[in-house]
PDB file of N, CA and C in Angstrom:
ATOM      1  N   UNK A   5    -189.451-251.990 -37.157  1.00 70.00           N
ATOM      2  CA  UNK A   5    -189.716-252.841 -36.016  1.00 70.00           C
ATOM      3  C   UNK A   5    -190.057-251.945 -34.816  1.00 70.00           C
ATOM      4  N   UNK A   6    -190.975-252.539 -33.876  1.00 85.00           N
ATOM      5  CA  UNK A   6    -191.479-251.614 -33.019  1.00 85.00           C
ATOM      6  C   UNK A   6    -190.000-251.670 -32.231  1.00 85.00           C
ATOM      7  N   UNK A   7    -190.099-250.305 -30.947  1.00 93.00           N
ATOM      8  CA  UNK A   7    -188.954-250.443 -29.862  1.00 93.00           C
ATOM      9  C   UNK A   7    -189.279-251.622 -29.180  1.00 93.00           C
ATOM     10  N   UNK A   8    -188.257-251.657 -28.226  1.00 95.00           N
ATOM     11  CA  UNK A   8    -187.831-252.628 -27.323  1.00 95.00           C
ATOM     12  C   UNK A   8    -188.650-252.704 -25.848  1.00 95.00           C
ATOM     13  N   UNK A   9    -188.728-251.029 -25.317  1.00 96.00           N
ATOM     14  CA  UNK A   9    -189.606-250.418 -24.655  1.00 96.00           C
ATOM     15  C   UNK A   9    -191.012-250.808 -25.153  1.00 96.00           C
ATOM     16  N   UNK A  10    -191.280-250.615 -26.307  1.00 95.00           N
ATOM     17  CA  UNK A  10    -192.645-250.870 -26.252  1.00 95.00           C
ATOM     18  C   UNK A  10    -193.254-252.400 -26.493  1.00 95.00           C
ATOM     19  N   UNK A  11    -192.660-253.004 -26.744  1.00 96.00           N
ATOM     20  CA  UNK A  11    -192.612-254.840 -26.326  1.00 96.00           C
ATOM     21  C   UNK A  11    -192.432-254.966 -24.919  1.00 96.00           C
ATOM     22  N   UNK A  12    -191.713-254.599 -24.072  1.00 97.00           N
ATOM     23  CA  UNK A  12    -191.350-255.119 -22.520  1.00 97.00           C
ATOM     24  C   UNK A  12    -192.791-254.175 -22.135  1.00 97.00           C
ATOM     25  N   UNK A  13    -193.174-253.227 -22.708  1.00 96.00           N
ATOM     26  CA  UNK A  13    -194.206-252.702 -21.827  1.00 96.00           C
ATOM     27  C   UNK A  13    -195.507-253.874 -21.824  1.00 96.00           C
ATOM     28  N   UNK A  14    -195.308-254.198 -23.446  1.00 95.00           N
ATOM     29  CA  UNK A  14    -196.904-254.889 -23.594  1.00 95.00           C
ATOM     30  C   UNK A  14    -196.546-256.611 -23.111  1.00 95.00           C
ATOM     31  N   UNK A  15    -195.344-256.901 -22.960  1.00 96.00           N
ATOM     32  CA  UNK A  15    -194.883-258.409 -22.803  1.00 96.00           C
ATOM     33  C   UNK A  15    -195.075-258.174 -20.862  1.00 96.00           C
ATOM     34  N   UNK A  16    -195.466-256.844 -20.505  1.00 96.00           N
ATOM     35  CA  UNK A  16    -195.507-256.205 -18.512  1.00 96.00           C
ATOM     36  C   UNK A  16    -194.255-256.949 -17.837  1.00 96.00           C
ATOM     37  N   UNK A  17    -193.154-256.895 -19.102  1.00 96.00           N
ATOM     38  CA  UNK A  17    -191.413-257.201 -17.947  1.00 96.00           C
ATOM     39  C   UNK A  17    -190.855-255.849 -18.045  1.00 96.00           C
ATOM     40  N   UNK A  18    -190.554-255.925 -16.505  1.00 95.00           N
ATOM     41  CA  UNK A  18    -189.780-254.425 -15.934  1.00 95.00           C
ATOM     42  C   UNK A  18    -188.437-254.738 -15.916  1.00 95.00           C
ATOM     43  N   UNK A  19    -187.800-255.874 -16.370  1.00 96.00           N
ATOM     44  CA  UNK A  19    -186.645-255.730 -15.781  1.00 96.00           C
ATOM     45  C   UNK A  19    -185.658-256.025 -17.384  1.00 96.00           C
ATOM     46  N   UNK A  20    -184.643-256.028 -17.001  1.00 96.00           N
ATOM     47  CA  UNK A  20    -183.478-256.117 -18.167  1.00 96.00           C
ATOM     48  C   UNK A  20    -182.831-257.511 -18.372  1.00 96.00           C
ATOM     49  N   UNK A  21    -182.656-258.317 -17.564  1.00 95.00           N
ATOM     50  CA  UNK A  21    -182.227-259.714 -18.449  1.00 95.00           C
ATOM     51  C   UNK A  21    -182.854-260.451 -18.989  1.00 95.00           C
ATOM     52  N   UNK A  22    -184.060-260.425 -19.491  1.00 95.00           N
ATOM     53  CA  UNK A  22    -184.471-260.806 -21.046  1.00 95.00           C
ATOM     54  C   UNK A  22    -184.363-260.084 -22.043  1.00 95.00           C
ATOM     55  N   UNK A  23    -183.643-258.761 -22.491  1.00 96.00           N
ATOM     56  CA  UNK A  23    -183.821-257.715 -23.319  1.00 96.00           C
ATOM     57  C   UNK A  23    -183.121-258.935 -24.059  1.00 96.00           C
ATOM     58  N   UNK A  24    -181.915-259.651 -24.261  1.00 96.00           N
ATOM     59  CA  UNK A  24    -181.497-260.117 -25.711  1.00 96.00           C
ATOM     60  C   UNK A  24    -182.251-261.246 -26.218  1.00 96.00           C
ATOM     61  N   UNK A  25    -183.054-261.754 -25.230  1.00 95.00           N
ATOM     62  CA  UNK A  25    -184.133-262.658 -25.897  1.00 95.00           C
ATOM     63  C   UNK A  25    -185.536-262.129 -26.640  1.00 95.00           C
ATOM     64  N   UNK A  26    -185.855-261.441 -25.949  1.00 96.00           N
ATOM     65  CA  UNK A  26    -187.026-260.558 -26.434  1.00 96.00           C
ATOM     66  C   UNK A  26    -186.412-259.735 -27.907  1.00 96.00           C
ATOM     67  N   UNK A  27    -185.492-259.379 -28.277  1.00 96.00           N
ATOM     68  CA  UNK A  27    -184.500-258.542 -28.953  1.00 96.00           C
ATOM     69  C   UNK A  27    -184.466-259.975 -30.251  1.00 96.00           C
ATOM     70  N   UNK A  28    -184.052-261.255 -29.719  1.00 94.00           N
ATOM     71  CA  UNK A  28    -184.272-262.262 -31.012  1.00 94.00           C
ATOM     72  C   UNK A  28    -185.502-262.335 -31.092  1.00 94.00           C
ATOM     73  N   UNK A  29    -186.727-262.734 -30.409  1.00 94.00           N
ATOM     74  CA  UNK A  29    -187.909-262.810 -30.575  1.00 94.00           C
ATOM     75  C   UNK A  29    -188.466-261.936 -31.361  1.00 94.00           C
ATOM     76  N   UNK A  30    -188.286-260.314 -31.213  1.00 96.00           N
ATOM     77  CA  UNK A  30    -188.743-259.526 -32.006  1.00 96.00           C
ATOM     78  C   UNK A  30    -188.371-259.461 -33.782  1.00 96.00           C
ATOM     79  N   UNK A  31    -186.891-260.032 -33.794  1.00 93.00           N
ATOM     80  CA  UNK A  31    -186.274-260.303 -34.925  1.00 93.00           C
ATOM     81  C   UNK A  31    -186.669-261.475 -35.722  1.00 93.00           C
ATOM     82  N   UNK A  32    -187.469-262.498 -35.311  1.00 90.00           N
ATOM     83  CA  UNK A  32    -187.890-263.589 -35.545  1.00 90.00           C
ATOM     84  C   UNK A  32    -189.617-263.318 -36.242  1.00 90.00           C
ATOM     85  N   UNK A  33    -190.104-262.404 -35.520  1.00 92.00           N
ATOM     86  CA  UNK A  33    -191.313-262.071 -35.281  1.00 92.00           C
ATOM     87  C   UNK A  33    -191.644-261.491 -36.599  1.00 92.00           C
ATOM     88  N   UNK A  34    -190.489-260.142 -36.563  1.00 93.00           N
ATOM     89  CA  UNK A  34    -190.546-259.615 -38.003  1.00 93.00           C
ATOM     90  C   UNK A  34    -190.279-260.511 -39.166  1.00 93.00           C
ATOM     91  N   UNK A  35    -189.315-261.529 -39.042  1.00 89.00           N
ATOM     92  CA  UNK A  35    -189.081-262.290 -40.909  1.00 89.00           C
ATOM     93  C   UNK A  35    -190.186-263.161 -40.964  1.00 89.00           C
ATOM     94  N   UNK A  36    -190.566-263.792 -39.455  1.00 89.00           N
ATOM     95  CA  UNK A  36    -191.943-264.269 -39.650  1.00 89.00           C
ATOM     96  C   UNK A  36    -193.006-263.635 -40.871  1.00 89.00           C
ATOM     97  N   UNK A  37    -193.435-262.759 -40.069  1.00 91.00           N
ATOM     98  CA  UNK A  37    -194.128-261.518 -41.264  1.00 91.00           C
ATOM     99  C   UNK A  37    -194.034-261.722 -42.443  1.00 91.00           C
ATOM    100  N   UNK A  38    -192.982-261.140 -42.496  1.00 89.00           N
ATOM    101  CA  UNK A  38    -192.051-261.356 -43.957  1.00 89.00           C
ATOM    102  C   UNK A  38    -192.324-262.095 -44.855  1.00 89.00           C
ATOM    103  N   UNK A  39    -191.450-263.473 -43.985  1.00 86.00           N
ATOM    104  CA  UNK A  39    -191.954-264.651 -45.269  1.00 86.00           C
ATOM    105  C   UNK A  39    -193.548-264.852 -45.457  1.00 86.00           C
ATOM    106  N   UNK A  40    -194.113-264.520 -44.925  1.00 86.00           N
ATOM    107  CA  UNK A  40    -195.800-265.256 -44.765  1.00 86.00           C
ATOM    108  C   UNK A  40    -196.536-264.115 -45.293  1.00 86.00           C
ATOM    109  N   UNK A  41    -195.838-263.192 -45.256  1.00 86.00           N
ATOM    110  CA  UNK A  41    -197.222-261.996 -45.936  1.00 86.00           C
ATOM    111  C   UNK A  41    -196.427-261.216 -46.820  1.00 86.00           C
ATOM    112  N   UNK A  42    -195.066-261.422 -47.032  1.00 86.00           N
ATOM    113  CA  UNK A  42    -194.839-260.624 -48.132  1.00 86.00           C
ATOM    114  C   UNK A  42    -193.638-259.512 -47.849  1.00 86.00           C
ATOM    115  N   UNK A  43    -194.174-258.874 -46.496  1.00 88.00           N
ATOM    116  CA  UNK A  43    -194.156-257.429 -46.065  1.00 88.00           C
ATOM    117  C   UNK A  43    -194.211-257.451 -44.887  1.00 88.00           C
ATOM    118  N   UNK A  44    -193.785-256.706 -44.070  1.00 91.00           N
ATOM    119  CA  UNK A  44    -194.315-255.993 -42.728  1.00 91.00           C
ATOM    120  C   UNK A  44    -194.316-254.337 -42.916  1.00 91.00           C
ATOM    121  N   UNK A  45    -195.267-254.172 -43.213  1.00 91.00           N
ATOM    122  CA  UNK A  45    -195.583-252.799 -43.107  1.00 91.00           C
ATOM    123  C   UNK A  45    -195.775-252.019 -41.082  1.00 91.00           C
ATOM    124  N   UNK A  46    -195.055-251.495 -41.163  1.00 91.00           N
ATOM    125  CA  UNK A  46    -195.070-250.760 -39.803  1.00 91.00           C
ATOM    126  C   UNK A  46    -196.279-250.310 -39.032  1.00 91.00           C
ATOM    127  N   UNK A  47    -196.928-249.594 -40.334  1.00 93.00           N
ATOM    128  CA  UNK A  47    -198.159-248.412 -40.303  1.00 93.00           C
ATOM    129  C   UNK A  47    -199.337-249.251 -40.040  1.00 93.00           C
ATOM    130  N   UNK A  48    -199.081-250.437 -40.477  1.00 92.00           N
ATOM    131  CA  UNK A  48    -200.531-251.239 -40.358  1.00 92.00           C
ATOM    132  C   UNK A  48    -201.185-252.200 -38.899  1.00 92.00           C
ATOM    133  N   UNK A  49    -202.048-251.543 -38.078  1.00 92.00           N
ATOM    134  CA  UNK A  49    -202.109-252.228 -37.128  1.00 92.00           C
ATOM    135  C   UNK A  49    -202.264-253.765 -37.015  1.00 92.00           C
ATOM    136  N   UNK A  50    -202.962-254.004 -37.945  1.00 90.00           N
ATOM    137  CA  UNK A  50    -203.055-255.313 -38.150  1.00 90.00           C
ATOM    138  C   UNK A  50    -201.391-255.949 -38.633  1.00 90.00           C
ATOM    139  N   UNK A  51    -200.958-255.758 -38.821  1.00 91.00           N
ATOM    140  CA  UNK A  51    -199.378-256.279 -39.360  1.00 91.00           C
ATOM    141  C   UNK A  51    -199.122-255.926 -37.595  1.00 91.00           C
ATOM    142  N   UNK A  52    -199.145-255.145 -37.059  1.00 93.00           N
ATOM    143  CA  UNK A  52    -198.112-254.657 -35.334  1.00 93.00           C
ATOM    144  C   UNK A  52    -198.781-255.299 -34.785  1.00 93.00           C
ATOM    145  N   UNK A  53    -200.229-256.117 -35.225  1.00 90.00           N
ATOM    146  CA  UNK A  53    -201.065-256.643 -33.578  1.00 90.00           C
ATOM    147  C   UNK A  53    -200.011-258.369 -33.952  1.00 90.00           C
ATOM    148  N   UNK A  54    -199.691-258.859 -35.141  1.00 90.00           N
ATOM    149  CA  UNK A  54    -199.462-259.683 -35.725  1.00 90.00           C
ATOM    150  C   UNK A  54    -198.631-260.143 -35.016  1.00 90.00           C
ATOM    151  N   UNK A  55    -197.456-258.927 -35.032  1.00 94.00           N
ATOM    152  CA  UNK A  55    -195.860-259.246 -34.597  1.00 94.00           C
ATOM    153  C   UNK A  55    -196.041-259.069 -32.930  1.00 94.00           C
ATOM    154  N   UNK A  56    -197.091-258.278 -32.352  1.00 94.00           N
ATOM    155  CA  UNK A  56    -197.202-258.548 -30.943  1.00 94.00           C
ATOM    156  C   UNK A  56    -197.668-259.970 -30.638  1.00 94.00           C
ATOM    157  N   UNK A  57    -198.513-260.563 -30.804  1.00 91.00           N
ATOM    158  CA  UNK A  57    -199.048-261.579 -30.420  1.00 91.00           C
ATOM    159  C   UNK A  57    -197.812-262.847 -30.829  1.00 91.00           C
ATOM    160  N   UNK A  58    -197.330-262.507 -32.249  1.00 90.00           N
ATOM    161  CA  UNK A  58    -196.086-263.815 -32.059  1.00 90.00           C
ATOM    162  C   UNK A  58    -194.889-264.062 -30.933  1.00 90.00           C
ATOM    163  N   UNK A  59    -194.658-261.924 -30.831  1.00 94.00           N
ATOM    164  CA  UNK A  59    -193.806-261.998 -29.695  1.00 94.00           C
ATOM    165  C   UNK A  59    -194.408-262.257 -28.145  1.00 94.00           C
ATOM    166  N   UNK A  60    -195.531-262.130 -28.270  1.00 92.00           N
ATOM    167  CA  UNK A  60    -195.537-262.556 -26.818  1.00 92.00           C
ATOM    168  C   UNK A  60    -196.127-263.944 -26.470  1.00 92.00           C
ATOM    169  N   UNK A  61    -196.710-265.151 -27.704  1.00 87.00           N
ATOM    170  CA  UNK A  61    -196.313-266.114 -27.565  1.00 87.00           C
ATOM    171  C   UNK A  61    -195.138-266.360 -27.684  1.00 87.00           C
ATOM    172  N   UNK A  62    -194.262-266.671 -28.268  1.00 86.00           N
ATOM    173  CA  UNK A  62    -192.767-267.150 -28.471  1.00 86.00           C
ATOM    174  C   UNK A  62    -192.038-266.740 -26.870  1.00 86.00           C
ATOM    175  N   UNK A  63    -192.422-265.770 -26.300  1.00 91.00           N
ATOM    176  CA  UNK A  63    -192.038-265.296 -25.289  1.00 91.00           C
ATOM    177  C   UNK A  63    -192.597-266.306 -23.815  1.00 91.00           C
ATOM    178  N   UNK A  64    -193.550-265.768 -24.063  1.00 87.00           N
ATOM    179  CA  UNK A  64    -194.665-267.121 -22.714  1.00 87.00           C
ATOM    180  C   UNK A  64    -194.123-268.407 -22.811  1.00 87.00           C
ATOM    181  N   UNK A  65    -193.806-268.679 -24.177  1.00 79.00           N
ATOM    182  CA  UNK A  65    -193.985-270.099 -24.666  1.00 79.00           C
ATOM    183  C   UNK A  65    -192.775-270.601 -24.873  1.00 79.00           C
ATOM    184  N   UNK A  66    -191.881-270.437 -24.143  1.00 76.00           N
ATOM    185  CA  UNK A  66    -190.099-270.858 -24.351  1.00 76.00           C
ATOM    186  C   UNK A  66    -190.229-272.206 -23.556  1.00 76.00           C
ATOM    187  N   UNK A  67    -190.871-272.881 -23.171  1.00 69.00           N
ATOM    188  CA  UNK A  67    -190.900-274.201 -22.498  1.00 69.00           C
ATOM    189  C   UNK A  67    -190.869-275.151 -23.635  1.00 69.00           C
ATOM    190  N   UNK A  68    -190.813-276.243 -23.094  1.00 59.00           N
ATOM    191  CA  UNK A  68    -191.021-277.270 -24.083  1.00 59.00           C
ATOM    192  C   UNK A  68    -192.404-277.563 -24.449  1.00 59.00           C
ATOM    193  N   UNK A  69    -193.120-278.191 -23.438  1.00 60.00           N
ATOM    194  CA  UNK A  69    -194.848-278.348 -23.075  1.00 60.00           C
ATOM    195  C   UNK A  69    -195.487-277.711 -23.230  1.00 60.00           C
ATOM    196  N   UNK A  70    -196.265-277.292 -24.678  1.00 62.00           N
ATOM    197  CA  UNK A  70    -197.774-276.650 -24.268  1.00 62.00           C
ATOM    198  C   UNK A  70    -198.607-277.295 -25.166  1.00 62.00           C
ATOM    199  N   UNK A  71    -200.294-276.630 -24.467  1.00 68.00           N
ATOM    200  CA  UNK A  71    -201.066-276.855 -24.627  1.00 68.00           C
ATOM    201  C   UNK A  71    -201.129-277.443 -26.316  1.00 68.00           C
ATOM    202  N   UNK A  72    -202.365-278.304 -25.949  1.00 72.00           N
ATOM    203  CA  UNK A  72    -202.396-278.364 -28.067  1.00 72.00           C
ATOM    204  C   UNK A  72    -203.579-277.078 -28.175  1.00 72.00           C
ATOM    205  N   UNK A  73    -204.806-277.337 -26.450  1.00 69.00           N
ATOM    206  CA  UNK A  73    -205.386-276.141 -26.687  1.00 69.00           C
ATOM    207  C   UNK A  73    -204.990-274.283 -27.297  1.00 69.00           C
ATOM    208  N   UNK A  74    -204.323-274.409 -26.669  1.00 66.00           N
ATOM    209  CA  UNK A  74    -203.322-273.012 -26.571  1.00 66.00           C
ATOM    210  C   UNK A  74    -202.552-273.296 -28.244  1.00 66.00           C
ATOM    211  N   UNK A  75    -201.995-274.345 -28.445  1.00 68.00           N
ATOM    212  CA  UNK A  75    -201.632-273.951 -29.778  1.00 68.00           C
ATOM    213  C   UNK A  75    -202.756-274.193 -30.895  1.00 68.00           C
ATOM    214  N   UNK A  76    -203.867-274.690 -31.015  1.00 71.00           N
ATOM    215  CA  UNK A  76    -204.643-274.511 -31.906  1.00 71.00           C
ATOM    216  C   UNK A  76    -205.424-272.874 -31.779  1.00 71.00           C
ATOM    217  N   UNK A  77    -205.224-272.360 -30.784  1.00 68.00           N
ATOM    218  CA  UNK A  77    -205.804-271.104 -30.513  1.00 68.00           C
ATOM    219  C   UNK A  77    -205.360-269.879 -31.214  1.00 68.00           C
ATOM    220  N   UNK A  78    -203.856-270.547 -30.950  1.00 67.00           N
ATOM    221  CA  UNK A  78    -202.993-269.182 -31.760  1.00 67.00           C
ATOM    222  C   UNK A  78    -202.407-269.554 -33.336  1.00 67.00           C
ATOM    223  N   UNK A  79    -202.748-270.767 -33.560  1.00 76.00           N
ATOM    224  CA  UNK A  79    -202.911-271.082 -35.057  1.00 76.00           C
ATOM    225  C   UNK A  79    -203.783-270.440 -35.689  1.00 76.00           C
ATOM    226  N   UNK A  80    -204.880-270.414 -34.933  1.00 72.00           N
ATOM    227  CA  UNK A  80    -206.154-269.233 -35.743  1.00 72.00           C
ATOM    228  C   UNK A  80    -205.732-268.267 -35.644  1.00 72.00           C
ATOM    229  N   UNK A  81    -205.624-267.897 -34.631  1.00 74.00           N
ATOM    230  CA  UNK A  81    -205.230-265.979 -34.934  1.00 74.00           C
ATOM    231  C   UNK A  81    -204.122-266.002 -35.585  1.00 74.00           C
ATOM    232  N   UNK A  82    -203.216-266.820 -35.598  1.00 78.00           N
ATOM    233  CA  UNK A  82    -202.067-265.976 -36.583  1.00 78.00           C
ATOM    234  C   UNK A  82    -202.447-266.737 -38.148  1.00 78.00           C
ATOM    235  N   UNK A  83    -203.302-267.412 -38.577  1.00 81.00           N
ATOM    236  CA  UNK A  83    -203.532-267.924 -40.061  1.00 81.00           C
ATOM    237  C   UNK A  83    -204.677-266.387 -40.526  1.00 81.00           C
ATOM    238  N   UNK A  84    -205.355-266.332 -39.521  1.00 80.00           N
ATOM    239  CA  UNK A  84    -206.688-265.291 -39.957  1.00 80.00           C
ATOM    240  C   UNK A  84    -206.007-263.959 -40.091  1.00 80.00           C
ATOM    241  N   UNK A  85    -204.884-263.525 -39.373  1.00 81.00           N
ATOM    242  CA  UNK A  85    -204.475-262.327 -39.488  1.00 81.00           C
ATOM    243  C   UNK A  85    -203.089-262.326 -40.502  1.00 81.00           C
ATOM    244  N   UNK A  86    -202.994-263.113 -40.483  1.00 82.00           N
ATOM    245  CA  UNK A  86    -201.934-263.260 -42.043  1.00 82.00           C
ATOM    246  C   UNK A  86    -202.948-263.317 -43.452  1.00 82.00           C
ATOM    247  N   UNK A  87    -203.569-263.917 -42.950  1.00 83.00           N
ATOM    248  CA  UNK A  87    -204.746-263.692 -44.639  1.00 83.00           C
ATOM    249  C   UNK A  87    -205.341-262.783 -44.871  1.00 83.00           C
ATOM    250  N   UNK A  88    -205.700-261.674 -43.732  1.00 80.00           N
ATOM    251  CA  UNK A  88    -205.996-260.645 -44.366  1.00 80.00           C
ATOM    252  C   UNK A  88    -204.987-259.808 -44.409  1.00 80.00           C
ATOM    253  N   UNK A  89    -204.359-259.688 -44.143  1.00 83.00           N
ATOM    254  CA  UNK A  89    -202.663-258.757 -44.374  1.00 83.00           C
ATOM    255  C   UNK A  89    -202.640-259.375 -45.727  1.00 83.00           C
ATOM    256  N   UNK A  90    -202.422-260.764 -46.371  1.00 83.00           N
ATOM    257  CA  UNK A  90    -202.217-261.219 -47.632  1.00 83.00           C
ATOM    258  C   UNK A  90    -203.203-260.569 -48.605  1.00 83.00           C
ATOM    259  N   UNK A  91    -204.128-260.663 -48.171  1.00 77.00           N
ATOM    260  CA  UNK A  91    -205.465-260.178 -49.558  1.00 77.00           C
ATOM    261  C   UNK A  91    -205.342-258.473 -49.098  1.00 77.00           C
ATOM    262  N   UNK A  92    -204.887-257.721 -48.282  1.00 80.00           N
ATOM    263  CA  UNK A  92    -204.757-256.550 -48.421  1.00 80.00           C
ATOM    264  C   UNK A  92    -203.837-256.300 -49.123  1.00 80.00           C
ATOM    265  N   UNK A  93    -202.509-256.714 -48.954  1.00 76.00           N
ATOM    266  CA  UNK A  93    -201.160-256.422 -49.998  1.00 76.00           C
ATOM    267  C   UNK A  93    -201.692-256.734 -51.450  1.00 76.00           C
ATOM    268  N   UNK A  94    -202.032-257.973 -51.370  1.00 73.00           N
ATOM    269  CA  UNK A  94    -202.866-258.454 -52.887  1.00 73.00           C
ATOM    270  C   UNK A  94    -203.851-257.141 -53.715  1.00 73.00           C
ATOM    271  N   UNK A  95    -204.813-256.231 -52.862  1.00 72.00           N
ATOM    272  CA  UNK A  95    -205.204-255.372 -53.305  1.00 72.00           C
ATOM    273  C   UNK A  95    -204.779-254.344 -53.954  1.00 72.00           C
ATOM    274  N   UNK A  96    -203.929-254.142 -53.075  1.00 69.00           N
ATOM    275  CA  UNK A  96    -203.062-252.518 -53.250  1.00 69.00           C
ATOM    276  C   UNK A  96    -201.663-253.063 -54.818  1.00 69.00           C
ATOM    277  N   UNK A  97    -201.411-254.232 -54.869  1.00 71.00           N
ATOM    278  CA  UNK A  97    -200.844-254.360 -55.369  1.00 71.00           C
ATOM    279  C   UNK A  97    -201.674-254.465 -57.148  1.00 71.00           C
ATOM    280  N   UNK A  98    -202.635-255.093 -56.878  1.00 73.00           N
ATOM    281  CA  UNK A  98    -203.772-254.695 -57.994  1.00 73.00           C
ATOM    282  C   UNK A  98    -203.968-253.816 -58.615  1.00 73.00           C
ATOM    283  N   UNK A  99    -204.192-252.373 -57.580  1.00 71.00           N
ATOM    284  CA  UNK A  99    -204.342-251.431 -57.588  1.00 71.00           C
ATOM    285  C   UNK A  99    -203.797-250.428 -58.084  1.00 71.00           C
ATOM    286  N   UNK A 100    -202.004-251.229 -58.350  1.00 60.00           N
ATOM    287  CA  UNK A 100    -201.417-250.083 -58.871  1.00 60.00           C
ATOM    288  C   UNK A 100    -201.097-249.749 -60.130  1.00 60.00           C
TER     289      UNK A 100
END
């Protein structure tokens, strides 16, 4: 899992009382992964852009109300970037 530091840098919070929310978010972020692709491989940017973008929706997005725009938006990016994380694991696993 990435640091903590490097989520608050890319989530641009300077301060410390969200660290234990951001801290579940990131934990959420990763089994996300998990269940849906198999794996979270560390090394793979595409797997880290994955778990950034969930954490920093889930993060933005702690309200009750949003967009349907905004959530059909990030339905695509996170279905398109889970499928190719899926057919990449699928490869390598072929492969061996």
């Amino acid at each position: 899992m990435m640091k903590l530091e490097e989520v608050k840098s890319f989530l641009r919070v300077d301060f410390e009382d969200d660290d234990n929310l951001i801290k579940c978010i990131m934990e959420a972020a990763e089994l996300y992964i998990k269940d849906t692709v198999g794996e979270y491989d560390k090394n793979n940017p595409k797997a880290n852009l994955l778990f950034m973008a969930l954490v920093q929706d889930l993060y933005d997005n702690r309200e009750l109300m949003v967009t349907e725009q905004k959530k059909k938006r990030m339905s695509y990016t996170y279905a398109s970037i889970i499928l190719q994380l899926q057919y990449s694991i699928k490869e390598v696993a072929e492969g061996e």
